[in-house]
């Protein structure tokens, strides 16, 4: 049997159930479920024992991982450095470059093209909807004229 630690990888509250599950070679979810069920039967005493054990049992040795940053190293962002005070402005080579004859108007052209395409699609959809509504109105008027003749 290995030494008992609070897990750093399989952790929900304190990592105690994850560490116990690793030491006993069982599924951590089943152990957590067992703790919840026994909490109801013992009237909450298990919660007190759980937190005492979490204080006494040490964390699994290893390193603390930095928080997950999904945008790290993308779009010129710097990796997480640990807080607001450690923020440094980007170096000059990461500044946006507008050379090579490109200007803001030329960069906006594709967006205008997309806008025109969207307007065209909306226009066609509205025309089709108006045609369908006219057909429904014509059918309704025909039905109402046919029923008036029967009276």
PDB file of C-alpha atoms in Angstrom:
ATOM      1  CA  UNK A   1       0.000   0.000   0.000  1.00  0.00           C
ATOM      2  CA  UNK A   2       1.392   3.407  -0.950  1.00  0.00           C
ATOM      3  CA  UNK A   3       1.601   6.418   1.335  1.00  0.00           C
ATOM      4  CA  UNK A   4      -1.632   8.370   1.753  1.00  0.00           C
ATOM      5  CA  UNK A   5      -1.737  11.871   0.263  1.00  0.00           C
ATOM      6  CA  UNK A   6      -4.449  14.307  -0.784  1.00  0.00           C
ATOM      7  CA  UNK A   7      -4.591  14.152  -4.567  1.00  0.00           C
ATOM      8  CA  UNK A   8      -3.619  17.150  -6.709  1.00  0.00           C
ATOM      9  CA  UNK A   9      -5.015  15.658  -9.927  1.00  0.00           C
ATOM     10  CA  UNK A  10      -8.309  14.070  -8.818  1.00  0.00           C
ATOM     11  CA  UNK A  11      -9.595  16.865  -6.616  1.00  0.00           C
ATOM     12  CA  UNK A  12     -13.120  18.210  -6.036  1.00  0.00           C
ATOM     13  CA  UNK A  13     -12.985  19.856  -2.586  1.00  0.00           C
ATOM     14  CA  UNK A  14      -9.715  19.033  -0.808  1.00  0.00           C
ATOM     15  CA  UNK A  15      -8.444  16.035  -2.780  1.00  0.00           C
ATOM     16  CA  UNK A  16      -8.943  13.657   0.146  1.00  0.00           C
ATOM     17  CA  UNK A  17     -11.312  11.247  -1.622  1.00  0.00           C
ATOM     18  CA  UNK A  18      -9.095  11.281  -4.711  1.00  0.00           C
ATOM     19  CA  UNK A  19      -6.027  10.438  -2.610  1.00  0.00           C
ATOM     20  CA  UNK A  20      -7.848   7.705  -0.704  1.00  0.00           C
ATOM     21  CA  UNK A  21      -9.099   6.238  -3.979  1.00  0.00           C
ATOM     22  CA  UNK A  22      -5.566   6.194  -5.426  1.00  0.00           C
ATOM     23  CA  UNK A  23      -4.189   4.548  -2.273  1.00  0.00           C
ATOM     24  CA  UNK A  24      -6.956   1.898  -2.154  1.00  0.00           C
ATOM     25  CA  UNK A  25      -7.034   1.462  -5.952  1.00  0.00           C
ATOM     26  CA  UNK A  26     -10.770   2.175  -6.288  1.00  0.00           C
ATOM     27  CA  UNK A  27     -12.775   4.671  -8.305  1.00  0.00           C
ATOM     28  CA  UNK A  28     -12.821   8.135  -6.698  1.00  0.00           C
ATOM     29  CA  UNK A  29     -16.428   8.763  -7.776  1.00  0.00           C
ATOM     30  CA  UNK A  30     -17.624   5.672  -5.916  1.00  0.00           C
ATOM     31  CA  UNK A  31     -15.713   6.753  -2.819  1.00  0.00           C
ATOM     32  CA  UNK A  32     -17.224  10.257  -3.005  1.00  0.00           C
ATOM     33  CA  UNK A  33     -20.683   8.746  -3.365  1.00  0.00           C
ATOM     34  CA  UNK A  34     -20.041   6.542  -0.333  1.00  0.00           C
ATOM     35  CA  UNK A  35     -18.984   9.614   1.699  1.00  0.00           C
ATOM     36  CA  UNK A  36     -22.181  11.465   0.740  1.00  0.00           C
ATOM     37  CA  UNK A  37     -24.381   8.494   1.639  1.00  0.00           C
ATOM     38  CA  UNK A  38     -22.650   7.926   4.994  1.00  0.00           C
ATOM     39  CA  UNK A  39     -23.007  11.644   5.748  1.00  0.00           C
ATOM     40  CA  UNK A  40     -26.785  11.261   5.702  1.00  0.00           C
ATOM     41  CA  UNK A  41     -26.698   8.180   7.966  1.00  0.00           C
ATOM     42  CA  UNK A  42     -24.295   9.704  10.508  1.00  0.00           C
ATOM     43  CA  UNK A  43     -26.040  13.055  10.754  1.00  0.00           C
ATOM     44  CA  UNK A  44     -23.118  15.057   9.359  1.00  0.00           C
ATOM     45  CA  UNK A  45     -20.350  13.613  11.537  1.00  0.00           C
ATOM     46  CA  UNK A  46     -18.490  12.422   8.429  1.00  0.00           C
ATOM     47  CA  UNK A  47     -18.117  16.034   7.250  1.00  0.00           C
ATOM     48  CA  UNK A  48     -16.293  16.926  10.486  1.00  0.00           C
ATOM     49  CA  UNK A  49     -14.035  13.846  10.172  1.00  0.00           C
ATOM     50  CA  UNK A  50     -13.426  14.641   6.476  1.00  0.00           C
ATOM     51  CA  UNK A  51     -12.129  18.156   7.189  1.00  0.00           C
ATOM     52  CA  UNK A  52      -9.990  16.999  10.128  1.00  0.00           C
ATOM     53  CA  UNK A  53      -8.439  14.341   7.866  1.00  0.00           C
ATOM     54  CA  UNK A  54      -7.906  16.956   5.138  1.00  0.00           C
ATOM     55  CA  UNK A  55      -5.931  19.081   7.615  1.00  0.00           C
ATOM     56  CA  UNK A  56      -3.836  16.142   8.878  1.00  0.00           C
ATOM     57  CA  UNK A  57      -3.117  14.320   5.594  1.00  0.00           C
ATOM     58  CA  UNK A  58      -0.491  16.144   3.468  1.00  0.00           C
ATOM     59  CA  UNK A  59      -0.899  17.109  -0.184  1.00  0.00           C
ATOM     60  CA  UNK A  60       0.621  14.894  -2.813  1.00  0.00           C
ATOM     61  CA  UNK A  61       4.209  16.025  -3.493  1.00  0.00           C
ATOM     62  CA  UNK A  62       4.687  17.847  -6.750  1.00  0.00           C
ATOM     63  CA  UNK A  63       4.518  21.302  -8.154  1.00  0.00           C
ATOM     64  CA  UNK A  64       1.610  23.706  -8.237  1.00  0.00           C
ATOM     65  CA  UNK A  65       0.451  24.189 -11.789  1.00  0.00           C
ATOM     66  CA  UNK A  66      -0.348  27.725 -12.968  1.00  0.00           C
ATOM     67  CA  UNK A  67      -3.991  28.397 -13.737  1.00  0.00           C
ATOM     68  CA  UNK A  68      -5.195  27.222 -17.135  1.00  0.00           C
ATOM     69  CA  UNK A  69      -5.193  29.974 -19.747  1.00  0.00           C
ATOM     70  CA  UNK A  70      -6.847  28.894 -23.014  1.00  0.00           C
ATOM     71  CA  UNK A  71      -5.464  31.941 -24.825  1.00  0.00           C
ATOM     72  CA  UNK A  72      -1.849  31.511 -23.757  1.00  0.00           C
ATOM     73  CA  UNK A  73       0.619  32.268 -26.570  1.00  0.00           C
ATOM     74  CA  UNK A  74      -2.143  33.166 -29.008  1.00  0.00           C
ATOM     75  CA  UNK A  75      -2.877  36.571 -30.476  1.00  0.00           C
ATOM     76  CA  UNK A  76       0.374  37.929 -29.095  1.00  0.00           C
ATOM     77  CA  UNK A  77      -0.621  37.390 -25.455  1.00  0.00           C
ATOM     78  CA  UNK A  78       2.016  36.680 -22.884  1.00  0.00           C
ATOM     79  CA  UNK A  79       1.593  33.632 -20.615  1.00  0.00           C
ATOM     80  CA  UNK A  80       0.113  34.128 -17.160  1.00  0.00           C
ATOM     81  CA  UNK A  81       2.694  35.676 -14.844  1.00  0.00           C
ATOM     82  CA  UNK A  82       0.885  35.598 -11.528  1.00  0.00           C
ATOM     83  CA  UNK A  83      -1.172  38.718 -10.959  1.00  0.00           C
ATOM     84  CA  UNK A  84      -2.005  42.306 -11.775  1.00  0.00           C
ATOM     85  CA  UNK A  85       1.237  43.839 -10.493  1.00  0.00           C
ATOM     86  CA  UNK A  86       3.363  41.579 -12.681  1.00  0.00           C
ATOM     87  CA  UNK A  87       1.670  42.782 -15.903  1.00  0.00           C
ATOM     88  CA  UNK A  88       4.143  44.282 -18.343  1.00  0.00           C
ATOM     89  CA  UNK A  89       3.285  46.010 -21.605  1.00  0.00           C
ATOM     90  CA  UNK A  90       4.053  44.167 -24.813  1.00  0.00           C
ATOM     91  CA  UNK A  91       7.389  44.830 -26.424  1.00  0.00           C
ATOM     92  CA  UNK A  92       7.368  47.079 -29.511  1.00  0.00           C
ATOM     93  CA  UNK A  93       7.836  44.186 -31.968  1.00  0.00           C
ATOM     94  CA  UNK A  94       4.386  42.847 -31.002  1.00  0.00           C
ATOM     95  CA  UNK A  95       2.665  46.096 -31.964  1.00  0.00           C
ATOM     96  CA  UNK A  96       0.254  45.836 -34.915  1.00  0.00           C
ATOM     97  CA  UNK A  97       1.933  46.400 -38.268  1.00  0.00           C
ATOM     98  CA  UNK A  98       0.154  48.356 -41.016  1.00  0.00           C
ATOM     99  CA  UNK A  99       2.809  48.397 -43.696  1.00  0.00           C
ATOM    100  CA  UNK A 100       2.890  47.197 -47.286  1.00  0.00           C
ATOM    101  CA  UNK A 101       0.311  49.568 -48.761  1.00  0.00           C
ATOM    102  CA  UNK A 102      -2.569  48.288 -46.638  1.00  0.00           C
ATOM    103  CA  UNK A 103      -4.777  50.775 -44.941  1.00  0.00           C
ATOM    104  CA  UNK A 104      -7.883  50.514 -42.797  1.00  0.00           C
ATOM    105  CA  UNK A 105     -10.225  50.987 -45.775  1.00  0.00           C
ATOM    106  CA  UNK A 106      -8.727  48.050 -47.691  1.00  0.00           C
ATOM    107  CA  UNK A 107      -8.883  45.862 -44.587  1.00  0.00           C
ATOM    108  CA  UNK A 108     -12.594  46.670 -44.178  1.00  0.00           C
ATOM    109  CA  UNK A 109     -13.485  45.680 -47.763  1.00  0.00           C
ATOM    110  CA  UNK A 110     -14.080  41.965 -47.056  1.00  0.00           C
ATOM    111  CA  UNK A 111     -16.376  42.894 -44.169  1.00  0.00           C
ATOM    112  CA  UNK A 112     -18.433  45.102 -46.493  1.00  0.00           C
ATOM    113  CA  UNK A 113     -18.622  42.245 -49.001  1.00  0.00           C
ATOM    114  CA  UNK A 114     -19.927  39.953 -46.281  1.00  0.00           C
ATOM    115  CA  UNK A 115     -22.460  42.604 -45.254  1.00  0.00           C
ATOM    116  CA  UNK A 116     -23.695  42.860 -48.837  1.00  0.00           C
ATOM    117  CA  UNK A 117     -23.987  39.085 -49.072  1.00  0.00           C
ATOM    118  CA  UNK A 118     -25.984  38.952 -45.829  1.00  0.00           C
ATOM    119  CA  UNK A 119     -28.332  41.691 -47.040  1.00  0.00           C
ATOM    120  CA  UNK A 120     -28.871  39.782 -50.281  1.00  0.00           C
ATOM    121  CA  UNK A 121     -29.653  36.560 -48.396  1.00  0.00           C
ATOM    122  CA  UNK A 122     -32.087  38.367 -46.087  1.00  0.00           C
ATOM    123  CA  UNK A 123     -33.776  40.023 -49.067  1.00  0.00           C
ATOM    124  CA  UNK A 124     -34.286  36.683 -50.850  1.00  0.00           C
ATOM    125  CA  UNK A 125     -35.616  35.058 -47.669  1.00  0.00           C
ATOM    126  CA  UNK A 126     -38.109  37.908 -47.148  1.00  0.00           C
ATOM    127  CA  UNK A 127     -39.271  37.702 -50.777  1.00  0.00           C
ATOM    128  CA  UNK A 128     -39.838  33.951 -50.431  1.00  0.00           C
ATOM    129  CA  UNK A 129     -41.749  34.489 -47.177  1.00  0.00           C
ATOM    130  CA  UNK A 130     -43.947  37.181 -48.759  1.00  0.00           C
ATOM    131  CA  UNK A 131     -44.730  34.844 -51.693  1.00  0.00           C
ATOM    132  CA  UNK A 132     -45.706  32.052 -49.283  1.00  0.00           C
ATOM    133  CA  UNK A 133     -47.940  34.418 -47.295  1.00  0.00           C
ATOM    134  CA  UNK A 134     -49.632  35.658 -50.477  1.00  0.00           C
ATOM    135  CA  UNK A 135     -50.317  32.055 -51.499  1.00  0.00           C
ATOM    136  CA  UNK A 136     -51.832  31.330 -48.062  1.00  0.00           C
ATOM    137  CA  UNK A 137     -54.020  34.449 -48.252  1.00  0.00           C
ATOM    138  CA  UNK A 138     -55.180  33.466 -51.747  1.00  0.00           C
ATOM    139  CA  UNK A 139     -56.102  29.944 -50.510  1.00  0.00           C
ATOM    140  CA  UNK A 140     -57.918  31.405 -47.491  1.00  0.00           C
ATOM    141  CA  UNK A 141     -59.887  33.848 -49.685  1.00  0.00           C
ATOM    142  CA  UNK A 142     -60.786  31.050 -52.085  1.00  0.00           C
ATOM    143  CA  UNK A 143     -62.037  28.890 -49.193  1.00  0.00           C
ATOM    144  CA  UNK A 144     -64.062  31.755 -47.722  1.00  0.00           C
ATOM    145  CA  UNK A 145     -65.599  32.539 -51.179  1.00  0.00           C
ATOM    146  CA  UNK A 146     -66.494  28.870 -51.701  1.00  0.00           C
ATOM    147  CA  UNK A 147     -68.164  28.641 -48.283  1.00  0.00           C
ATOM    148  CA  UNK A 148     -70.203  31.850 -48.906  1.00  0.00           C
ATOM    149  CA  UNK A 149     -71.807  30.269 -51.953  1.00  0.00           C
ATOM    150  CA  UNK A 150     -73.212  27.416 -49.822  1.00  0.00           C
ATOM    151  CA  UNK A 151     -75.254  29.685 -47.545  1.00  0.00           C
TER     152      UNK A 151
END
